[in-house]
Amino acid sequence: MPGVAVGVLRDGVEHTAAFGVTSVDNPLPVDADTLFQVGSITKTFTATAAMRLVDQGRLELDRPLRAYLPIYSWRIRG
């Protein structure tokens, strides 16, 4: 990947940083508004975040999803 944009929200304040170019073929500078195709990387990110919550004791893998998101429990069957 020739460039990257990173954003962090802390205490209600957004912090961004951008580095590199959008692509080798079309080298435009990356900024905080540059869109990237993330593809399947979101699955890895979500799984890592979930397992960190398990490590912290804040999430149980065998507990039904509706226990954590009760507002959606009427839509979940099973």
PDB file of N, CA, C and O in Angstrom:
ATOM      1  N   MET A   1       0.854  -1.169   0.000  1.00  0.00           N
ATOM      2  CA  MET A   1       0.000   0.000   0.000  1.00  0.00           C
ATOM      3  C   MET A   1       0.903   1.237   0.000  1.00  0.00           C
ATOM      4  O   MET A   1       1.724   1.397   0.893  1.00  0.00           O
ATOM      5  N   PRO A   2       0.760   2.106  -0.956  1.00  0.00           N
ATOM      6  CA  PRO A   2       1.626   3.275  -1.037  1.00  0.00           C
ATOM      7  C   PRO A   2       1.292   4.379  -0.043  1.00  0.00           C
ATOM      8  O   PRO A   2       2.117   5.226   0.240  1.00  0.00           O
ATOM      9  N   GLY A   3       0.078   4.407   0.508  1.00  0.00           N
ATOM     10  CA  GLY A   3      -0.291   5.463   1.449  1.00  0.00           C
ATOM     11  C   GLY A   3      -1.260   4.962   2.491  1.00  0.00           C
ATOM     12  O   GLY A   3      -1.846   3.891   2.362  1.00  0.00           O
ATOM     13  N   VAL A   4      -1.444   5.769   3.527  1.00  0.00           N
ATOM     14  CA  VAL A   4      -2.348   5.389   4.610  1.00  0.00           C
ATOM     15  C   VAL A   4      -2.892   6.657   5.275  1.00  0.00           C
ATOM     16  O   VAL A   4      -2.217   7.685   5.326  1.00  0.00           O
ATOM     17  N   ALA A   5      -4.124   6.562   5.738  1.00  0.00           N
ATOM     18  CA  ALA A   5      -4.733   7.625   6.537  1.00  0.00           C
ATOM     19  C   ALA A   5      -5.213   6.984   7.829  1.00  0.00           C
ATOM     20  O   ALA A   5      -5.795   5.900   7.823  1.00  0.00           O
ATOM     21  N   VAL A   6      -4.943   7.633   8.953  1.00  0.00           N
ATOM     22  CA  VAL A   6      -5.295   7.100  10.264  1.00  0.00           C
ATOM     23  C   VAL A   6      -6.123   8.134  11.005  1.00  0.00           C
ATOM     24  O   VAL A   6      -5.815   9.329  10.963  1.00  0.00           O
ATOM     25  N   GLY A   7      -7.161   7.669  11.680  1.00  0.00           N
ATOM     26  CA  GLY A   7      -7.984   8.568  12.476  1.00  0.00           C
ATOM     27  C   GLY A   7      -8.235   7.983  13.848  1.00  0.00           C
ATOM     28  O   GLY A   7      -8.427   6.783  14.004  1.00  0.00           O
ATOM     29  N   VAL A   8      -8.203   8.843  14.856  1.00  0.00           N
ATOM     30  CA  VAL A   8      -8.459   8.435  16.232  1.00  0.00           C
ATOM     31  C   VAL A   8      -9.412   9.448  16.842  1.00  0.00           C
ATOM     32  O   VAL A   8      -9.226  10.661  16.683  1.00  0.00           O
ATOM     33  N   LEU A   9     -10.431   8.948  17.525  1.00  0.00           N
ATOM     34  CA  LEU A   9     -11.358   9.817  18.247  1.00  0.00           C
ATOM     35  C   LEU A   9     -11.097   9.620  19.729  1.00  0.00           C
ATOM     36  O   LEU A   9     -11.256   8.515  20.254  1.00  0.00           O
ATOM     37  N   ARG A  10     -10.648  10.660  20.413  1.00  0.00           N
ATOM     38  CA  ARG A  10     -10.339  10.568  21.841  1.00  0.00           C
ATOM     39  C   ARG A  10     -10.962  11.744  22.568  1.00  0.00           C
ATOM     40  O   ARG A  10     -10.723  12.896  22.218  1.00  0.00           O
ATOM     41  N   ASP A  11     -11.768  11.426  23.564  1.00  0.00           N
ATOM     42  CA  ASP A  11     -12.450  12.452  24.361  1.00  0.00           C
ATOM     43  C   ASP A  11     -13.226  13.428  23.479  1.00  0.00           C
ATOM     44  O   ASP A  11     -13.243  14.629  23.729  1.00  0.00           O
ATOM     45  N   GLY A  12     -13.830  12.894  22.414  1.00  0.00           N
ATOM     46  CA  GLY A  12     -14.648  13.716  21.534  1.00  0.00           C
ATOM     47  C   GLY A  12     -13.867  14.550  20.535  1.00  0.00           C
ATOM     48  O   GLY A  12     -14.448  15.327  19.783  1.00  0.00           O
ATOM     49  N   VAL A  13     -12.544  14.410  20.502  1.00  0.00           N
ATOM     50  CA  VAL A  13     -11.712  15.176  19.583  1.00  0.00           C
ATOM     51  C   VAL A  13     -11.142  14.229  18.526  1.00  0.00           C
ATOM     52  O   VAL A  13     -10.583  13.184  18.846  1.00  0.00           O
ATOM     53  N   GLU A  14     -11.323  14.599  17.258  1.00  0.00           N
ATOM     54  CA  GLU A  14     -10.816  13.789  16.144  1.00  0.00           C
ATOM     55  C   GLU A  14      -9.388  14.181  15.812  1.00  0.00           C
ATOM     56  O   GLU A  14      -9.077  15.358  15.647  1.00  0.00           O
ATOM     57  N   HIS A  15      -8.521  13.186  15.716  1.00  0.00           N
ATOM     58  CA  HIS A  15      -7.127  13.393  15.326  1.00  0.00           C
ATOM     59  C   HIS A  15      -6.884  12.568  14.070  1.00  0.00           C
ATOM     60  O   HIS A  15      -7.230  11.386  14.033  1.00  0.00           O
ATOM     61  N   THR A  16      -6.296  13.160  13.044  1.00  0.00           N
ATOM     62  CA  THR A  16      -6.021  12.433  11.806  1.00  0.00           C
ATOM     63  C   THR A  16      -4.581  12.663  11.362  1.00  0.00           C
ATOM     64  O   THR A  16      -3.962  13.678  11.703  1.00  0.00           O
ATOM     65  N   ALA A  17      -4.075  11.698  10.624  1.00  0.00           N
ATOM     66  CA  ALA A  17      -2.753  11.815  10.006  1.00  0.00           C
ATOM     67  C   ALA A  17      -2.815  11.053   8.692  1.00  0.00           C
ATOM     68  O   ALA A  17      -3.510  10.043   8.582  1.00  0.00           O
ATOM     69  N   ALA A  18      -2.103  11.530   7.695  1.00  0.00           N
ATOM     70  CA  ALA A  18      -2.092  10.882   6.387  1.00  0.00           C
ATOM     71  C   ALA A  18      -0.672  10.903   5.838  1.00  0.00           C
ATOM     72  O   ALA A  18       0.073  11.870   6.044  1.00  0.00           O
ATOM     73  N   PHE A  19      -0.323   9.809   5.156  1.00  0.00           N
ATOM     74  CA  PHE A  19       1.022   9.671   4.623  1.00  0.00           C
ATOM     75  C   PHE A  19       0.968   9.008   3.256  1.00  0.00           C
ATOM     76  O   PHE A  19       0.122   8.159   3.007  1.00  0.00           O
ATOM     77  N   GLY A  20       1.856   9.371   2.371  1.00  0.00           N
ATOM     78  CA  GLY A  20       2.004   8.691   1.092  1.00  0.00           C
ATOM     79  C   GLY A  20       1.079   9.166   0.003  1.00  0.00           C
ATOM     80  O   GLY A  20       0.517  10.263   0.058  1.00  0.00           O
ATOM     81  N   VAL A  21       0.918   8.293  -1.001  1.00  0.00           N
ATOM     82  CA  VAL A  21       0.114   8.607  -2.182  1.00  0.00           C
ATOM     83  C   VAL A  21      -0.990   7.567  -2.351  1.00  0.00           C
ATOM     84  O   VAL A  21      -0.931   6.474  -1.796  1.00  0.00           O
ATOM     85  N   THR A  22      -1.998   7.905  -3.143  1.00  0.00           N
ATOM     86  CA  THR A  22      -3.164   7.042  -3.314  1.00  0.00           C
ATOM     87  C   THR A  22      -2.853   5.752  -4.060  1.00  0.00           C
ATOM     88  O   THR A  22      -3.423   4.707  -3.764  1.00  0.00           O
ATOM     89  N   SER A  23      -1.973   5.803  -5.033  1.00  0.00           N
ATOM     90  CA  SER A  23      -1.583   4.592  -5.767  1.00  0.00           C
ATOM     91  C   SER A  23      -0.307   4.883  -6.545  1.00  0.00           C
ATOM     92  O   SER A  23       0.048   6.040  -6.770  1.00  0.00           O
ATOM     93  N   VAL A  24       0.331   3.818  -6.965  1.00  0.00           N
ATOM     94  CA  VAL A  24       1.546   3.966  -7.767  1.00  0.00           C
ATOM     95  C   VAL A  24       1.204   4.530  -9.144  1.00  0.00           C
ATOM     96  O   VAL A  24       1.919   5.364  -9.681  1.00  0.00           O
ATOM     97  N   ASP A  25       0.073   4.090  -9.708  1.00  0.00           N
ATOM     98  CA  ASP A  25      -0.342   4.530 -11.039  1.00  0.00           C
ATOM     99  C   ASP A  25      -0.903   5.948 -11.057  1.00  0.00           C
ATOM    100  O   ASP A  25      -0.819   6.636 -12.066  1.00  0.00           O
ATOM    101  N   ASN A  26      -1.504   6.374  -9.962  1.00  0.00           N
ATOM    102  CA  ASN A  26      -2.134   7.701  -9.867  1.00  0.00           C
ATOM    103  C   ASN A  26      -1.711   8.329  -8.545  1.00  0.00           C
ATOM    104  O   ASN A  26      -2.496   8.385  -7.606  1.00  0.00           O
ATOM    105  N   PRO A  27      -0.483   8.806  -8.451  1.00  0.00           N
ATOM    106  CA  PRO A  27       0.089   9.218  -7.166  1.00  0.00           C
ATOM    107  C   PRO A  27      -0.402  10.577  -6.636  1.00  0.00           C
ATOM    108  O   PRO A  27       0.336  11.549  -6.582  1.00  0.00           O
ATOM    109  N   LEU A  28      -1.663  10.600  -6.211  1.00  0.00           N
ATOM    110  CA  LEU A  28      -2.192  11.796  -5.556  1.00  0.00           C
ATOM    111  C   LEU A  28      -1.898  11.705  -4.070  1.00  0.00           C
ATOM    112  O   LEU A  28      -1.910  10.614  -3.492  1.00  0.00           O
ATOM    113  N   PRO A  29      -1.669  12.836  -3.403  1.00  0.00           N
ATOM    114  CA  PRO A  29      -1.366  12.775  -1.972  1.00  0.00           C
ATOM    115  C   PRO A  29      -2.566  12.265  -1.166  1.00  0.00           C
ATOM    116  O   PRO A  29      -3.704  12.618  -1.435  1.00  0.00           O
ATOM    117  N   VAL A  30      -2.290  11.429  -0.177  1.00  0.00           N
ATOM    118  CA  VAL A  30      -3.322  10.941   0.733  1.00  0.00           C
ATOM    119  C   VAL A  30      -3.598  12.030   1.755  1.00  0.00           C
ATOM    120  O   VAL A  30      -2.686  12.677   2.264  1.00  0.00           O
ATOM    121  N   ASP A  31      -4.906  12.244   2.050  1.00  0.00           N
ATOM    122  CA  ASP A  31      -5.277  13.160   3.132  1.00  0.00           C
ATOM    123  C   ASP A  31      -6.350  12.485   3.991  1.00  0.00           C
ATOM    124  O   ASP A  31      -6.713  11.332   3.752  1.00  0.00           O
ATOM    125  N   ALA A  32      -6.845  13.179   4.983  1.00  0.00           N
ATOM    126  CA  ALA A  32      -7.815  12.605   5.921  1.00  0.00           C
ATOM    127  C   ALA A  32      -9.131  12.221   5.250  1.00  0.00           C
ATOM    128  O   ALA A  32      -9.888  11.425   5.795  1.00  0.00           O
ATOM    129  N   ASP A  33      -9.410  12.747   4.066  1.00  0.00           N
ATOM    130  CA  ASP A  33     -10.658  12.440   3.362  1.00  0.00           C
ATOM    131  C   ASP A  33     -10.486  11.394   2.257  1.00  0.00           C
ATOM    132  O   ASP A  33     -11.434  11.074   1.558  1.00  0.00           O
ATOM    133  N   THR A  34      -9.288  10.849   2.093  1.00  0.00           N
ATOM    134  CA  THR A  34      -9.044   9.845   1.068  1.00  0.00           C
ATOM    135  C   THR A  34      -9.783   8.557   1.427  1.00  0.00           C
ATOM    136  O   THR A  34      -9.724   8.100   2.564  1.00  0.00           O
ATOM    137  N   LEU A  35     -10.490   7.984   0.448  1.00  0.00           N
ATOM    138  CA  LEU A  35     -11.196   6.728   0.654  1.00  0.00           C
ATOM    139  C   LEU A  35     -10.323   5.571   0.179  1.00  0.00           C
ATOM    140  O   LEU A  35      -9.713   5.648  -0.886  1.00  0.00           O
ATOM    141  N   PHE A  36     -10.277   4.524   0.965  1.00  0.00           N
ATOM    142  CA  PHE A  36      -9.528   3.319   0.615  1.00  0.00           C
ATOM    143  C   PHE A  36     -10.490   2.143   0.560  1.00  0.00           C
ATOM    144  O   PHE A  36     -11.431   2.069   1.348  1.00  0.00           O
ATOM    145  N   GLN A  37     -10.250   1.204  -0.326  1.00  0.00           N
ATOM    146  CA  GLN A  37     -11.007  -0.038  -0.341  1.00  0.00           C
ATOM    147  C   GLN A  37     -10.411  -0.934   0.737  1.00  0.00           C
ATOM    148  O   GLN A  37      -9.220  -1.219   0.724  1.00  0.00           O
ATOM    149  N   VAL A  38     -11.245  -1.337   1.690  1.00  0.00           N
ATOM    150  CA  VAL A  38     -10.712  -2.122   2.796  1.00  0.00           C
ATOM    151  C   VAL A  38     -10.927  -3.614   2.627  1.00  0.00           C
ATOM    152  O   VAL A  38     -10.260  -4.410   3.265  1.00  0.00           O
ATOM    153  N   GLY A  39     -11.869  -4.019   1.784  1.00  0.00           N
ATOM    154  CA  GLY A  39     -12.073  -5.436   1.518  1.00  0.00           C
ATOM    155  C   GLY A  39     -12.258  -6.267   2.775  1.00  0.00           C
ATOM    156  O   GLY A  39     -12.947  -5.881   3.706  1.00  0.00           O
ATOM    157  N   SER A  40     -11.590  -7.395   2.828  1.00  0.00           N
ATOM    158  CA  SER A  40     -11.770  -8.345   3.922  1.00  0.00           C
ATOM    159  C   SER A  40     -10.990  -7.996   5.179  1.00  0.00           C
ATOM    160  O   SER A  40     -11.069  -8.713   6.170  1.00  0.00           O
ATOM    161  N   ILE A  41     -10.226  -6.933   5.182  1.00  0.00           N
ATOM    162  CA  ILE A  41      -9.457  -6.567   6.374  1.00  0.00           C
ATOM    163  C   ILE A  41     -10.378  -6.253   7.555  1.00  0.00           C
ATOM    164  O   ILE A  41      -9.995  -6.413   8.708  1.00  0.00           O
ATOM    165  N   THR A  42     -11.623  -5.836   7.271  1.00  0.00           N
ATOM    166  CA  THR A  42     -12.539  -5.522   8.364  1.00  0.00           C
ATOM    167  C   THR A  42     -12.872  -6.756   9.193  1.00  0.00           C
ATOM    168  O   THR A  42     -13.112  -6.642  10.394  1.00  0.00           O
ATOM    169  N   LYS A  43     -12.860  -7.932   8.577  1.00  0.00           N
ATOM    170  CA  LYS A  43     -13.112  -9.167   9.332  1.00  0.00           C
ATOM    171  C   LYS A  43     -12.006  -9.402  10.345  1.00  0.00           C
ATOM    172  O   LYS A  43     -12.267  -9.759  11.500  1.00  0.00           O
ATOM    173  N   THR A  44     -10.763  -9.218   9.929  1.00  0.00           N
ATOM    174  CA  THR A  44      -9.627  -9.392  10.834  1.00  0.00           C
ATOM    175  C   THR A  44      -9.672  -8.365  11.950  1.00  0.00           C
ATOM    176  O   THR A  44      -9.446  -8.688  13.120  1.00  0.00           O
ATOM    177  N   PHE A  45      -9.979  -7.127  11.613  1.00  0.00           N
ATOM    178  CA  PHE A  45     -10.057  -6.059  12.616  1.00  0.00           C
ATOM    179  C   PHE A  45     -11.151  -6.365  13.635  1.00  0.00           C
ATOM    180  O   PHE A  45     -10.943  -6.257  14.846  1.00  0.00           O
ATOM    181  N   THR A  46     -12.333  -6.771  13.150  1.00  0.00           N
ATOM    182  CA  THR A  46     -13.460  -7.071  14.042  1.00  0.00           C
ATOM    183  C   THR A  46     -13.137  -8.251  14.953  1.00  0.00           C
ATOM    184  O   THR A  46     -13.414  -8.214  16.159  1.00  0.00           O
ATOM    185  N   ALA A  47     -12.548  -9.295  14.401  1.00  0.00           N
ATOM    186  CA  ALA A  47     -12.190 -10.466  15.203  1.00  0.00           C
ATOM    187  C   ALA A  47     -11.150 -10.116  16.261  1.00  0.00           C
ATOM    188  O   ALA A  47     -11.245 -10.561  17.416  1.00  0.00           O
ATOM    189  N   THR A  48     -10.178  -9.302  15.902  1.00  0.00           N
ATOM    190  CA  THR A  48      -9.153  -8.881  16.866  1.00  0.00           C
ATOM    191  C   THR A  48      -9.774  -8.054  17.980  1.00  0.00           C
ATOM    192  O   THR A  48      -9.483  -8.262  19.166  1.00  0.00           O
ATOM    193  N   ALA A  49     -10.658  -7.125  17.621  1.00  0.00           N
ATOM    194  CA  ALA A  49     -11.327  -6.298  18.640  1.00  0.00           C
ATOM    195  C   ALA A  49     -12.181  -7.165  19.560  1.00  0.00           C
ATOM    196  O   ALA A  49     -12.175  -6.981  20.792  1.00  0.00           O
ATOM    197  N   ALA A  50     -12.899  -8.129  18.987  1.00  0.00           N
ATOM    198  CA  ALA A  50     -13.737  -9.020  19.800  1.00  0.00           C
ATOM    199  C   ALA A  50     -12.890  -9.831  20.765  1.00  0.00           C
ATOM    200  O   ALA A  50     -13.233  -9.966  21.953  1.00  0.00           O
ATOM    201  N   MET A  51     -11.781 -10.365  20.306  1.00  0.00           N
ATOM    202  CA  MET A  51     -10.938 -11.186  21.177  1.00  0.00           C
ATOM    203  C   MET A  51     -10.260 -10.355  22.263  1.00  0.00           C
ATOM    204  O   MET A  51     -10.020 -10.844  23.361  1.00  0.00           O
ATOM    205  N   ARG A  52      -9.994  -9.099  21.989  1.00  0.00           N
ATOM    206  CA  ARG A  52      -9.464  -8.216  23.040  1.00  0.00           C
ATOM    207  C   ARG A  52     -10.517  -8.002  24.120  1.00  0.00           C
ATOM    208  O   ARG A  52     -10.198  -7.968  25.306  1.00  0.00           O
ATOM    209  N   LEU A  53     -11.779  -7.857  23.713  1.00  0.00           N
ATOM    210  CA  LEU A  53     -12.863  -7.725  24.692  1.00  0.00           C
ATOM    211  C   LEU A  53     -13.028  -9.010  25.501  1.00  0.00           C
ATOM    212  O   LEU A  53     -13.305  -8.962  26.707  1.00  0.00           O
ATOM    213  N   VAL A  54     -12.846 -10.153  24.861  1.00  0.00           N
ATOM    214  CA  VAL A  54     -12.886 -11.434  25.585  1.00  0.00           C
ATOM    215  C   VAL A  54     -11.767 -11.459  26.616  1.00  0.00           C
ATOM    216  O   VAL A  54     -11.978 -11.825  27.777  1.00  0.00           O
ATOM    217  N   ASP A  55     -10.565 -11.072  26.214  1.00  0.00           N
ATOM    218  CA  ASP A  55      -9.413 -11.017  27.130  1.00  0.00           C
ATOM    219  C   ASP A  55      -9.685 -10.132  28.348  1.00  0.00           C
ATOM    220  O   ASP A  55      -9.248 -10.431  29.451  1.00  0.00           O
ATOM    221  N   GLN A  56     -10.400  -9.042  28.129  1.00  0.00           N
ATOM    222  CA  GLN A  56     -10.717  -8.093  29.207  1.00  0.00           C
ATOM    223  C   GLN A  56     -11.911  -8.537  30.040  1.00  0.00           C
ATOM    224  O   GLN A  56     -12.275  -7.879  31.000  1.00  0.00           O
ATOM    225  N   GLY A  57     -12.557  -9.633  29.648  1.00  0.00           N
ATOM    226  CA  GLY A  57     -13.724 -10.116  30.372  1.00  0.00           C
ATOM    227  C   GLY A  57     -14.987  -9.327  30.075  1.00  0.00           C
ATOM    228  O   GLY A  57     -15.975  -9.428  30.799  1.00  0.00           O
ATOM    229  N   ARG A  58     -14.986  -8.556  29.011  1.00  0.00           N
ATOM    230  CA  ARG A  58     -16.134  -7.721  28.666  1.00  0.00           C
ATOM    231  C   ARG A  58     -17.036  -8.370  27.622  1.00  0.00           C
ATOM    232  O   ARG A  58     -18.088  -7.845  27.295  1.00  0.00           O
ATOM    233  N   LEU A  59     -16.623  -9.519  27.075  1.00  0.00           N
ATOM    234  CA  LEU A  59     -17.383 -10.220  26.057  1.00  0.00           C
ATOM    235  C   LEU A  59     -17.199 -11.715  26.255  1.00  0.00           C
ATOM    236  O   LEU A  59     -16.093 -12.176  26.548  1.00  0.00           O
ATOM    237  N   GLU A  60     -18.287 -12.465  26.120  1.00  0.00           N
ATOM    238  CA  GLU A  60     -18.234 -13.923  26.182  1.00  0.00           C
ATOM    239  C   GLU A  60     -18.652 -14.458  24.815  1.00  0.00           C
ATOM    240  O   GLU A  60     -19.725 -14.119  24.307  1.00  0.00           O
ATOM    241  N   LEU A  61     -17.819 -15.291  24.228  1.00  0.00           N
ATOM    242  CA  LEU A  61     -18.085 -15.786  22.883  1.00  0.00           C
ATOM    243  C   LEU A  61     -19.331 -16.667  22.810  1.00  0.00           C
ATOM    244  O   LEU A  61     -19.983 -16.721  21.768  1.00  0.00           O
ATOM    245  N   ASP A  62     -19.675 -17.358  23.883  1.00  0.00           N
ATOM    246  CA  ASP A  62     -20.830 -18.266  23.864  1.00  0.00           C
ATOM    247  C   ASP A  62     -22.137 -17.585  24.257  1.00  0.00           C
ATOM    248  O   ASP A  62     -23.192 -18.219  24.250  1.00  0.00           O
ATOM    249  N   ARG A  63     -22.098 -16.321  24.595  1.00  0.00           N
ATOM    250  CA  ARG A  63     -23.304 -15.588  24.995  1.00  0.00           C
ATOM    251  C   ARG A  63     -24.022 -15.075  23.742  1.00  0.00           C
ATOM    252  O   ARG A  63     -23.382 -14.611  22.800  1.00  0.00           O
ATOM    253  N   PRO A  64     -25.356 -15.138  23.713  1.00  0.00           N
ATOM    254  CA  PRO A  64     -26.092 -14.667  22.526  1.00  0.00           C
ATOM    255  C   PRO A  64     -25.847 -13.171  22.258  1.00  0.00           C
ATOM    256  O   PRO A  64     -25.699 -12.375  23.188  1.00  0.00           O
ATOM    257  N   LEU A  65     -25.837 -12.808  21.007  1.00  0.00           N
ATOM    258  CA  LEU A  65     -25.626 -11.420  20.598  1.00  0.00           C
ATOM    259  C   LEU A  65     -26.653 -10.487  21.232  1.00  0.00           C
ATOM    260  O   LEU A  65     -26.334  -9.369  21.631  1.00  0.00           O
ATOM    261  N   ARG A  66     -27.888 -10.953  21.373  1.00  0.00           N
ATOM    262  CA  ARG A  66     -28.943 -10.097  21.927  1.00  0.00           C
ATOM    263  C   ARG A  66     -28.657  -9.686  23.382  1.00  0.00           C
ATOM    264  O   ARG A  66     -29.214  -8.714  23.864  1.00  0.00           O
ATOM    265  N   ALA A  67     -27.772 -10.405  24.060  1.00  0.00           N
ATOM    266  CA  ALA A  67     -27.384 -10.025  25.419  1.00  0.00           C
ATOM    267  C   ALA A  67     -26.578  -8.715  25.401  1.00  0.00           C
ATOM    268  O   ALA A  67     -26.590  -7.958  26.363  1.00  0.00           O
ATOM    269  N   TYR A  68     -25.884  -8.466  24.304  1.00  0.00           N
ATOM    270  CA  TYR A  68     -25.072  -7.254  24.174  1.00  0.00           C
ATOM    271  C   TYR A  68     -25.788  -6.150  23.407  1.00  0.00           C
ATOM    272  O   TYR A  68     -25.478  -4.972  23.577  1.00  0.00           O
ATOM    273  N   LEU A  69     -26.712  -6.540  22.547  1.00  0.00           N
ATOM    274  CA  LEU A  69     -27.457  -5.573  21.735  1.00  0.00           C
ATOM    275  C   LEU A  69     -28.956  -5.804  21.905  1.00  0.00           C
ATOM    276  O   LEU A  69     -29.650  -6.192  20.958  1.00  0.00           O
ATOM    277  N   PRO A  70     -29.498  -5.547  23.098  1.00  0.00           N
ATOM    278  CA  PRO A  70     -30.911  -5.863  23.339  1.00  0.00           C
ATOM    279  C   PRO A  70     -31.877  -5.106  22.433  1.00  0.00           C
ATOM    280  O   PRO A  70     -32.969  -5.587  22.166  1.00  0.00           O
ATOM    281  N   ILE A  71     -31.483  -3.966  21.913  1.00  0.00           N
ATOM    282  CA  ILE A  71     -32.370  -3.194  21.040  1.00  0.00           C
ATOM    283  C   ILE A  71     -32.693  -3.974  19.771  1.00  0.00           C
ATOM    284  O   ILE A  71     -33.723  -3.778  19.153  1.00  0.00           O
ATOM    285  N   TYR A  72     -31.809  -4.898  19.381  1.00  0.00           N
ATOM    286  CA  TYR A  72     -32.013  -5.684  18.170  1.00  0.00           C
ATOM    287  C   TYR A  72     -32.567  -7.084  18.455  1.00  0.00           C
ATOM    288  O   TYR A  72     -32.729  -7.868  17.551  1.00  0.00           O
ATOM    289  N   SER A  73     -32.856  -7.395  19.709  1.00  0.00           N
ATOM    290  CA  SER A  73     -33.251  -8.760  20.052  1.00  0.00           C
ATOM    291  C   SER A  73     -34.552  -9.184  19.361  1.00  0.00           C
ATOM    292  O   SER A  73     -34.746 -10.353  19.089  1.00  0.00           O
ATOM    293  N   TRP A  74     -35.431  -8.263  19.041  1.00  0.00           N
ATOM    294  CA  TRP A  74     -36.679  -8.622  18.371  1.00  0.00           C
ATOM    295  C   TRP A  74     -36.441  -9.097  16.947  1.00  0.00           C
ATOM    296  O   TRP A  74     -37.254  -9.786  16.376  1.00  0.00           O
ATOM    297  N   ARG A  75     -35.311  -8.743  16.340  1.00  0.00           N
ATOM    298  CA  ARG A  75     -34.998  -9.157  14.976  1.00  0.00           C
ATOM    299  C   ARG A  75     -34.253 -10.496  14.929  1.00  0.00           C
ATOM    300  O   ARG A  75     -34.202 -11.126  13.904  1.00  0.00           O
ATOM    301  N   ILE A  76     -33.634 -10.888  16.027  1.00  0.00           N
ATOM    302  CA  ILE A  76     -32.805 -12.086  16.044  1.00  0.00           C
ATOM    303  C   ILE A  76     -33.651 -13.278  16.471  1.00  0.00           C
ATOM    304  O   ILE A  76     -34.291 -13.255  17.506  1.00  0.00           O
ATOM    305  N   ARG A  77     -33.651 -14.303  15.684  1.00  0.00           N
ATOM    306  CA  ARG A  77     -34.414 -15.514  15.993  1.00  0.00           C
ATOM    307  C   ARG A  77     -33.431 -16.615  16.406  1.00  0.00           C
ATOM    308  O   ARG A  77     -32.352 -16.737  15.853  1.00  0.00           O
ATOM    309  N   GLY A  78     -33.844 -17.412  17.345  1.00  0.00           N
ATOM    310  CA  GLY A  78     -33.002 -18.546  17.697  1.00  0.00           C
ATOM    311  C   GLY A  78     -32.648 -18.600  19.145  1.00  0.00           C
ATOM    312  O   GLY A  78     -32.969 -17.863  19.981  1.00  0.00           O
TER     313      GLY A  78
END
